């Protein structure tokens, strides 16, 4: 099957990034949101990112040409003729299932449904629809326009041709796809989450300060983003949610949330997006580690 028209559910950080790379790759894209104000915010981010990429000379066309293939909508019916729909809405199982159930009746029968979830079971999401063989995971990484990886996730019910179509589609987006199966966290979060939680535990145990642990991993291992910087970047609420899903699945201590992470989330310190997390972003150009 050929993919021509792409639907994206959600115009937040991940949804807008996915829409941007699909538009850049030449696909016609419709992004669905519940309110126009979320579309406006997401599209402003896309325009800023496209301008930056154009300035660096990494866009093959003008930002306007890419933007011309992207459309926002608040009407589900406008996604009816999409060949693939990629969902990137908030990580809430019940919300996602409700949305899939409604869209299943609206979107054409042979369209592929893909979720960008980082931790929720693809198999469980799939049960909200009557197209289990056409349901997969496509897990992108933040910031989507820059990060090359896509995890292509299959369930025991995914049809081979659907999986291969999605794999090829990821390539056409200019990404490097990896094959993985529906085990919570897939490849990256299975390895990344225990590492990030260990950084918090190391701090709790007094192994080093936030800055020193951060610098150690950047300068000693060459990681592009330091652990506490990355935690604040991903979002502490998001990380906390992921720990719950992963701990619930595996019942292993390495996936359990350290007490400090829980307290930061309870206090509303979600990281960069809320202005405060392990670092204080009052001056975004010079974040200062908080005393925790
Ligand atoms: N679009 C276009 N350009 C962007 C951009 C975007 N969305 N975001 C950043 N840039 C630009 C910056 O403006 C900057 O431009 P400049 O060189 O002209 O100043 C350039 O990219 C480089 O950015 P920075 O100088 O800020 O920093 P880096 O050199 O460190 O590169 C990075 C940024 C590629 C994000 C790098 O830090 C990195 O690889 N970080 C790791 C990110 C990561 O691990 N992501 C995965 C998170 S986990 C996840 O998403 C899964 C989920 O399930 C939890």
Tab-separated table of C-alpha atoms and ligand atoms in Angstrom:
chain	number	residue	atom	x	y	z
A	1	UNK	CA	0.000	0.000	0.000
A	2	UNK	CA	1.124	3.528	-0.709
A	3	UNK	CA	1.085	6.322	1.842
A	4	UNK	CA	0.185	9.731	0.441
A	5	UNK	CA	-1.800	11.536	3.078
A	6	UNK	CA	-0.746	11.640	6.722
A	7	UNK	CA	-2.898	12.487	9.728
A	8	UNK	CA	-1.318	13.564	13.015
A	9	UNK	CA	-3.311	13.589	16.246
A	10	UNK	CA	-2.070	16.315	18.577
A	11	UNK	CA	-0.031	19.426	17.787
A	12	UNK	CA	2.140	19.516	20.893
A	13	UNK	CA	5.908	19.153	20.887
A	14	UNK	CA	5.908	15.645	19.394
A	15	UNK	CA	2.864	15.969	17.106
A	16	UNK	CA	4.062	19.231	15.572
A	17	UNK	CA	7.536	17.732	15.060
A	18	UNK	CA	6.086	14.648	13.349
A	19	UNK	CA	3.872	16.828	11.125
A	20	UNK	CA	6.905	18.938	10.227
A	21	UNK	CA	9.088	15.998	9.169
A	22	UNK	CA	6.214	14.430	7.200
A	23	UNK	CA	5.601	17.734	5.375
A	24	UNK	CA	9.331	18.127	4.752
A	25	UNK	CA	9.379	14.643	3.218
A	26	UNK	CA	6.666	15.691	0.741
A	27	UNK	CA	3.533	14.230	2.342
A	28	UNK	CA	0.250	16.101	2.673
A	29	UNK	CA	-0.441	16.354	6.383
A	30	UNK	CA	-3.518	17.212	8.441
A	31	UNK	CA	-2.978	17.795	12.151
A	32	UNK	CA	-5.951	17.375	14.487
A	33	UNK	CA	-6.342	19.295	17.735
A	34	UNK	CA	-9.226	19.928	20.088
A	35	UNK	CA	-8.917	23.720	19.899
A	36	UNK	CA	-7.515	26.185	17.383
A	37	UNK	CA	-5.216	27.763	20.000
A	38	UNK	CA	-3.215	24.504	20.254
A	39	UNK	CA	-2.847	24.404	16.461
A	40	UNK	CA	-1.652	28.025	16.453
A	41	UNK	CA	0.968	27.272	19.101
A	42	UNK	CA	2.173	24.100	17.364
A	43	UNK	CA	2.374	25.728	13.935
A	44	UNK	CA	4.317	28.674	15.378
A	45	UNK	CA	6.875	26.134	16.631
A	46	UNK	CA	6.995	24.453	13.216
A	47	UNK	CA	7.620	27.776	11.475
A	48	UNK	CA	10.421	28.619	13.891
A	49	UNK	CA	12.038	25.217	13.413
A	50	UNK	CA	11.729	25.363	9.592
A	51	UNK	CA	13.296	28.843	9.578
A	52	UNK	CA	16.213	27.540	11.661
A	53	UNK	CA	16.740	24.541	9.362
A	54	UNK	CA	16.542	26.778	6.276
A	55	UNK	CA	19.137	29.102	7.802
A	56	UNK	CA	21.431	26.106	8.250
A	57	UNK	CA	20.831	24.980	4.668
A	58	UNK	CA	19.387	21.581	5.607
A	59	UNK	CA	15.968	22.132	3.959
A	60	UNK	CA	15.667	21.126	0.297
A	61	UNK	CA	12.800	23.568	-0.276
A	62	UNK	CA	11.641	26.862	1.153
A	63	UNK	CA	9.924	26.777	4.569
A	64	UNK	CA	6.806	28.120	2.805
A	65	UNK	CA	6.706	25.116	0.445
A	66	UNK	CA	6.809	22.708	3.396
A	67	UNK	CA	4.298	24.776	5.353
A	68	UNK	CA	1.976	24.656	2.323
A	69	UNK	CA	1.573	20.883	2.745
A	70	UNK	CA	0.559	21.192	6.402
A	71	UNK	CA	-3.002	21.821	7.456
A	72	UNK	CA	-4.516	22.127	10.921
A	73	UNK	CA	-8.034	21.041	11.774
A	74	UNK	CA	-10.359	20.625	14.741
A	75	UNK	CA	-12.708	18.327	12.782
A	76	UNK	CA	-12.059	14.576	12.931
A	77	UNK	CA	-13.839	14.068	9.582
A	78	UNK	CA	-11.007	15.897	7.818
A	79	UNK	CA	-8.741	12.946	8.526
A	80	UNK	CA	-11.126	10.404	6.976
A	81	UNK	CA	-9.048	9.823	3.821
A	82	UNK	CA	-5.610	9.622	5.485
A	83	UNK	CA	-3.462	6.574	4.671
A	84	UNK	CA	-1.718	6.664	8.043
A	85	UNK	CA	-2.683	8.381	11.277
A	86	UNK	CA	0.010	9.017	13.882
A	87	UNK	CA	-1.227	9.744	17.369
A	88	UNK	CA	0.827	11.969	19.658
A	89	UNK	CA	-1.651	13.113	22.312
A	90	UNK	CA	-1.107	13.226	26.067
A	91	UNK	CA	-0.012	9.960	27.709
A	92	UNK	CA	-3.364	8.962	29.158
A	93	UNK	CA	-4.567	5.453	28.386
A	94	UNK	CA	-8.299	6.125	28.702
A	95	UNK	CA	-8.141	9.336	26.636
A	96	UNK	CA	-6.179	7.603	23.898
A	97	UNK	CA	-8.516	4.598	23.779
A	98	UNK	CA	-11.569	6.846	23.583
A	99	UNK	CA	-10.023	8.787	20.712
A	100	UNK	CA	-9.027	5.632	18.805
A	101	UNK	CA	-12.528	4.201	19.225
A	102	UNK	CA	-14.136	7.298	17.688
A	103	UNK	CA	-11.618	7.675	14.866
A	104	UNK	CA	-11.825	4.002	13.956
A	105	UNK	CA	-15.355	4.602	12.680
A	106	UNK	CA	-14.372	7.766	10.751
A	107	UNK	CA	-11.035	6.956	9.110
A	108	UNK	CA	-10.949	4.691	6.055
A	109	UNK	CA	-10.726	0.996	6.838
A	110	UNK	CA	-7.351	0.280	5.248
A	111	UNK	CA	-5.539	3.194	6.919
A	112	UNK	CA	-2.736	2.380	9.360
A	113	UNK	CA	-3.050	3.593	12.952
A	114	UNK	CA	0.250	4.384	14.673
A	115	UNK	CA	0.879	5.577	18.216
A	116	UNK	CA	3.890	7.648	19.270
A	117	UNK	CA	3.445	6.528	22.883
A	118	UNK	CA	6.691	6.026	24.783
A	119	UNK	CA	5.398	3.521	27.307
A	120	UNK	CA	1.731	2.573	26.948
A	121	UNK	CA	1.149	-0.883	25.464
A	122	UNK	CA	0.422	-0.740	21.722
A	123	UNK	CA	-1.575	-3.953	22.139
A	124	UNK	CA	-3.856	-2.328	24.683
A	125	UNK	CA	-4.412	0.742	22.463
A	126	UNK	CA	-5.108	-1.522	19.506
A	127	UNK	CA	-8.039	-3.150	21.342
A	128	UNK	CA	-9.958	0.151	21.112
A	129	UNK	CA	-10.211	-0.368	17.336
A	130	UNK	CA	-11.438	-2.993	14.887
A	131	UNK	CA	-8.166	-2.937	12.939
A	132	UNK	CA	-5.674	-4.798	15.169
A	133	UNK	CA	-3.648	-5.995	12.191
A	134	UNK	CA	-3.265	-2.386	10.992
A	135	UNK	CA	-2.070	-0.983	14.320
A	136	UNK	CA	1.589	-0.264	15.157
A	137	UNK	CA	3.833	1.971	17.251
A	138	UNK	CA	5.987	4.689	15.659
A	139	UNK	CA	8.084	6.173	18.438
A	140	UNK	CA	9.879	9.427	17.574
A	141	UNK	CA	12.399	11.310	19.718
A	142	UNK	CA	12.517	14.878	20.916
A	143	UNK	CA	13.346	17.191	19.107
A	144	UNK	CA	11.714	15.278	16.249
A	145	UNK	CA	13.197	17.377	13.394
A	146	UNK	CA	16.742	16.633	14.644
A	147	UNK	CA	16.677	13.145	16.139
A	148	UNK	CA	17.202	10.486	13.478
A	149	UNK	CA	15.628	7.484	15.201
A	150	UNK	CA	12.149	5.985	14.910
A	151	UNK	CA	11.261	2.813	16.797
A	152	UNK	CA	8.831	0.802	14.671
A	153	UNK	CA	6.839	-1.331	17.079
A	154	UNK	CA	4.870	-4.437	16.166
A	155	UNK	CA	2.350	-6.358	18.228
A	156	UNK	CA	1.530	-10.050	17.887
A	157	UNK	CA	-1.421	-8.991	15.700
A	158	UNK	CA	0.366	-6.611	13.297
A	159	UNK	CA	0.216	-7.739	9.648
A	160	UNK	CA	3.622	-8.103	7.951
A	161	UNK	CA	2.742	-5.799	5.043
A	162	UNK	CA	1.517	-3.094	7.433
A	163	UNK	CA	4.732	-3.316	9.441
A	164	UNK	CA	6.936	-3.111	6.345
A	165	UNK	CA	4.923	-0.189	4.961
A	166	UNK	CA	5.411	1.690	8.239
A	167	UNK	CA	9.111	0.830	8.286
A	168	UNK	CA	9.580	2.181	4.748
A	169	UNK	CA	7.463	5.221	5.567
A	170	UNK	CA	9.850	6.042	8.465
A	171	UNK	CA	12.739	5.894	6.019
A	172	UNK	CA	10.913	8.237	3.645
A	173	UNK	CA	10.632	10.680	6.553
A	174	UNK	CA	14.435	10.793	6.516
A	175	UNK	CA	14.674	8.781	9.729
A	176	UNK	CA	16.551	5.619	10.634
A	177	UNK	CA	13.975	3.031	11.734
A	178	UNK	CA	14.723	0.197	14.153
A	179	UNK	CA	12.555	-2.889	14.578
A	180	UNK	CA	11.162	-3.609	17.998
A	181	UNK	CA	8.220	-5.348	19.609
A	182	UNK	CA	5.526	-4.267	22.028
A	183	UNK	CA	7.411	-4.617	25.328
A	184	UNK	CA	6.968	-1.532	27.509
A	185	UNK	CA	9.666	1.080	26.860
A	186	UNK	CA	10.742	-0.611	23.605
A	187	UNK	CA	14.529	-0.316	23.112
A	188	UNK	CA	15.430	3.251	24.034
A	189	UNK	CA	13.391	3.809	27.180
A	190	UNK	CA	14.205	0.314	28.414
A	191	UNK	CA	17.847	1.441	28.567
A	192	UNK	CA	17.467	5.189	29.045
A	193	UNK	CA	14.937	5.314	31.903
A	194	UNK	CA	16.947	3.209	34.436
A	195	UNK	CA	20.022	5.316	33.586
A	196	UNK	CA	18.183	8.600	34.234
A	197	UNK	CA	16.638	7.246	37.447
A	198	UNK	CA	20.093	6.108	38.578
A	199	UNK	CA	21.382	9.653	38.107
A	200	UNK	CA	18.653	10.844	40.518
A	201	UNK	CA	19.502	8.058	42.988
A	202	UNK	CA	23.194	8.941	42.781
A	203	UNK	CA	22.301	12.525	43.679
A	204	UNK	CA	19.999	11.376	46.511
A	205	UNK	CA	22.843	9.253	47.900
A	206	UNK	CA	25.279	12.176	47.812
A	207	UNK	CA	27.543	10.753	45.112
A	208	UNK	CA	27.814	14.207	43.518
A	209	UNK	CA	26.038	17.488	42.896
A	210	UNK	CA	23.576	17.923	40.023
A	211	UNK	CA	26.167	19.858	38.008
A	212	UNK	CA	28.957	17.373	38.725
A	213	UNK	CA	26.880	14.305	37.810
A	214	UNK	CA	25.748	16.145	34.668
A	215	UNK	CA	29.254	17.192	33.663
A	216	UNK	CA	30.690	13.755	34.463
A	217	UNK	CA	28.416	12.006	31.980
A	218	UNK	CA	28.893	14.617	29.280
A	219	UNK	CA	32.651	14.942	29.580
A	220	UNK	CA	33.433	11.369	30.616
A	221	UNK	CA	31.138	9.549	28.220
A	222	UNK	CA	30.462	12.101	25.495
A	223	UNK	CA	26.673	11.982	25.947
A	224	UNK	CA	25.173	14.879	23.943
A	225	UNK	CA	22.813	15.857	26.729
A	226	UNK	CA	23.643	15.489	30.425
A	227	UNK	CA	21.268	13.321	32.562
A	228	UNK	CA	19.586	16.055	34.641
A	229	UNK	CA	19.455	18.362	31.610
A	230	UNK	CA	17.814	15.554	29.651
A	231	UNK	CA	15.349	14.807	32.482
A	232	UNK	CA	14.291	18.469	32.507
A	233	UNK	CA	14.128	18.429	28.688
A	234	UNK	CA	11.928	15.299	28.473
A	235	UNK	CA	9.751	16.582	31.353
A	236	UNK	CA	9.727	15.220	34.907
A	237	UNK	CA	5.967	14.565	34.804
A	238	UNK	CA	6.453	12.535	31.615
A	239	UNK	CA	9.367	10.606	33.122
A	240	UNK	CA	7.383	9.968	36.318
A	241	UNK	CA	4.468	8.627	34.274
A	242	UNK	CA	6.802	6.351	32.297
A	243	UNK	CA	8.303	4.935	35.524
A	244	UNK	CA	4.812	3.916	36.653
A	245	UNK	CA	3.987	2.118	33.441
A	246	UNK	CA	7.391	0.393	33.311
A	247	UNK	CA	7.409	-0.583	36.991
A	248	UNK	CA	3.885	-1.907	36.675
A	249	UNK	CA	4.911	-4.029	33.682
A	250	UNK	CA	8.224	-5.459	34.969
A	251	UNK	CA	8.026	-5.063	38.785
A	252	UNK	CA	11.734	-4.309	38.767
A	253	UNK	CA	13.354	-1.802	41.111
A	254	UNK	CA	15.373	-0.205	38.318
A	255	UNK	CA	12.149	1.220	36.837
A	256	UNK	CA	10.773	2.530	40.170
A	257	UNK	CA	10.564	6.280	40.706
A	258	UNK	CA	13.086	7.688	43.218
A	259	UNK	CA	11.382	9.729	45.986
A	260	UNK	CA	12.925	12.992	44.745
A	261	UNK	CA	11.354	12.636	41.295
A	262	UNK	CA	7.932	12.207	42.896
A	263	UNK	CA	8.419	15.302	45.061
A	264	UNK	CA	9.473	17.460	42.133
A	265	UNK	CA	6.376	16.382	40.215
A	266	UNK	CA	4.097	16.955	43.237
A	267	UNK	CA	5.537	20.482	43.531
A	268	UNK	CA	4.772	21.141	39.853
A	269	UNK	CA	8.459	21.360	38.937
A	270	UNK	CA	8.224	19.575	35.601
A	271	UNK	CA	11.525	20.751	34.107
A	272	UNK	CA	12.172	23.148	31.289
A	273	UNK	CA	8.522	23.530	30.269
A	274	UNK	CA	7.457	24.764	33.740
A	275	UNK	CA	10.568	26.896	34.243
A	276	UNK	CA	11.858	24.736	37.102
A	277	UNK	CA	13.028	21.168	37.612
A	278	UNK	CA	16.505	19.998	38.536
A	279	UNK	CA	17.526	23.367	37.111
A	280	UNK	CA	15.944	26.814	37.339
A	281	UNK	CA	15.295	28.332	33.913
A	282	UNK	CA	14.562	31.940	34.987
A	283	UNK	CA	17.422	32.789	32.651
A	284	UNK	CA	16.989	30.151	29.901
A	285	UNK	CA	20.469	30.836	28.564
A	286	UNK	CA	22.082	30.089	31.898
A	287	UNK	CA	20.104	27.498	33.914
A	288	UNK	CA	21.161	27.161	37.581
A	289	UNK	CA	20.937	23.867	39.484
A	290	UNK	CA	18.324	23.964	42.250
A	291	UNK	CA	19.204	22.973	45.823
A	292	UNK	CA	17.091	19.852	46.377
B	1	LIG	N1	14.323	22.450	14.995
B	1	LIG	C1	15.342	23.014	14.353
B	1	LIG	N2	16.505	23.331	14.962
B	1	LIG	C2	16.608	23.036	16.274
B	1	LIG	C3	15.573	22.438	17.014
B	1	LIG	C4	14.388	22.139	16.308
B	1	LIG	N3	13.337	21.557	16.908
B	1	LIG	N4	15.987	22.260	18.292
B	1	LIG	C5	17.238	22.748	18.368
B	1	LIG	N5	17.618	23.205	17.151
B	1	LIG	C6	18.895	23.825	16.778
B	1	LIG	C7	19.340	24.835	17.806
B	1	LIG	O1	18.668	26.061	17.580
B	1	LIG	C8	20.817	24.924	17.520
B	1	LIG	O2	21.071	25.785	16.428
B	1	LIG	P1	22.434	26.656	16.382
B	1	LIG	O3	23.524	25.643	16.146
B	1	LIG	O4	22.241	27.559	15.211
B	1	LIG	O5	22.547	27.360	17.683
B	1	LIG	C9	21.179	23.502	17.059
B	1	LIG	O6	19.920	22.851	16.781
B	1	LIG	C10	21.923	22.743	18.103
B	1	LIG	O7	21.247	22.852	19.309
B	1	LIG	P2	21.959	23.260	20.656
B	1	LIG	O8	23.121	24.143	20.424
B	1	LIG	O9	20.897	23.704	21.598
B	1	LIG	O10	22.507	21.962	21.289
B	1	LIG	P3	23.141	20.636	20.787
B	1	LIG	O11	24.293	20.842	19.897
B	1	LIG	O12	23.310	19.912	22.062
B	1	LIG	O13	22.055	19.853	19.925
B	1	LIG	C11	20.348	18.208	20.409
B	1	LIG	C12	20.740	19.693	20.351
B	1	LIG	C13	20.359	17.595	19.011
B	1	LIG	C14	18.929	18.198	20.955
B	1	LIG	C15	21.349	17.434	21.314
B	1	LIG	O14	21.503	18.092	22.518
B	1	LIG	C16	20.912	16.035	21.588
B	1	LIG	O15	21.091	15.132	20.796
B	1	LIG	N6	20.325	15.845	22.790
B	1	LIG	C17	19.791	14.571	23.212
B	1	LIG	C18	18.318	14.595	23.012
B	1	LIG	C19	17.717	13.302	23.385
B	1	LIG	O16	18.307	12.454	24.041
B	1	LIG	N7	16.464	13.141	22.972
B	1	LIG	C20	15.714	11.962	23.282
B	1	LIG	C21	14.897	12.239	24.471
B	1	LIG	S1	14.035	10.804	24.989
B	1	LIG	C22	12.654	10.822	24.069
B	1	LIG	O17	12.362	11.720	23.307
B	1	LIG	C23	11.779	9.647	24.206
B	1	LIG	C24	10.605	9.878	25.065
B	1	LIG	O18	9.841	8.719	24.987
B	1	LIG	C25	10.915	10.156	26.508
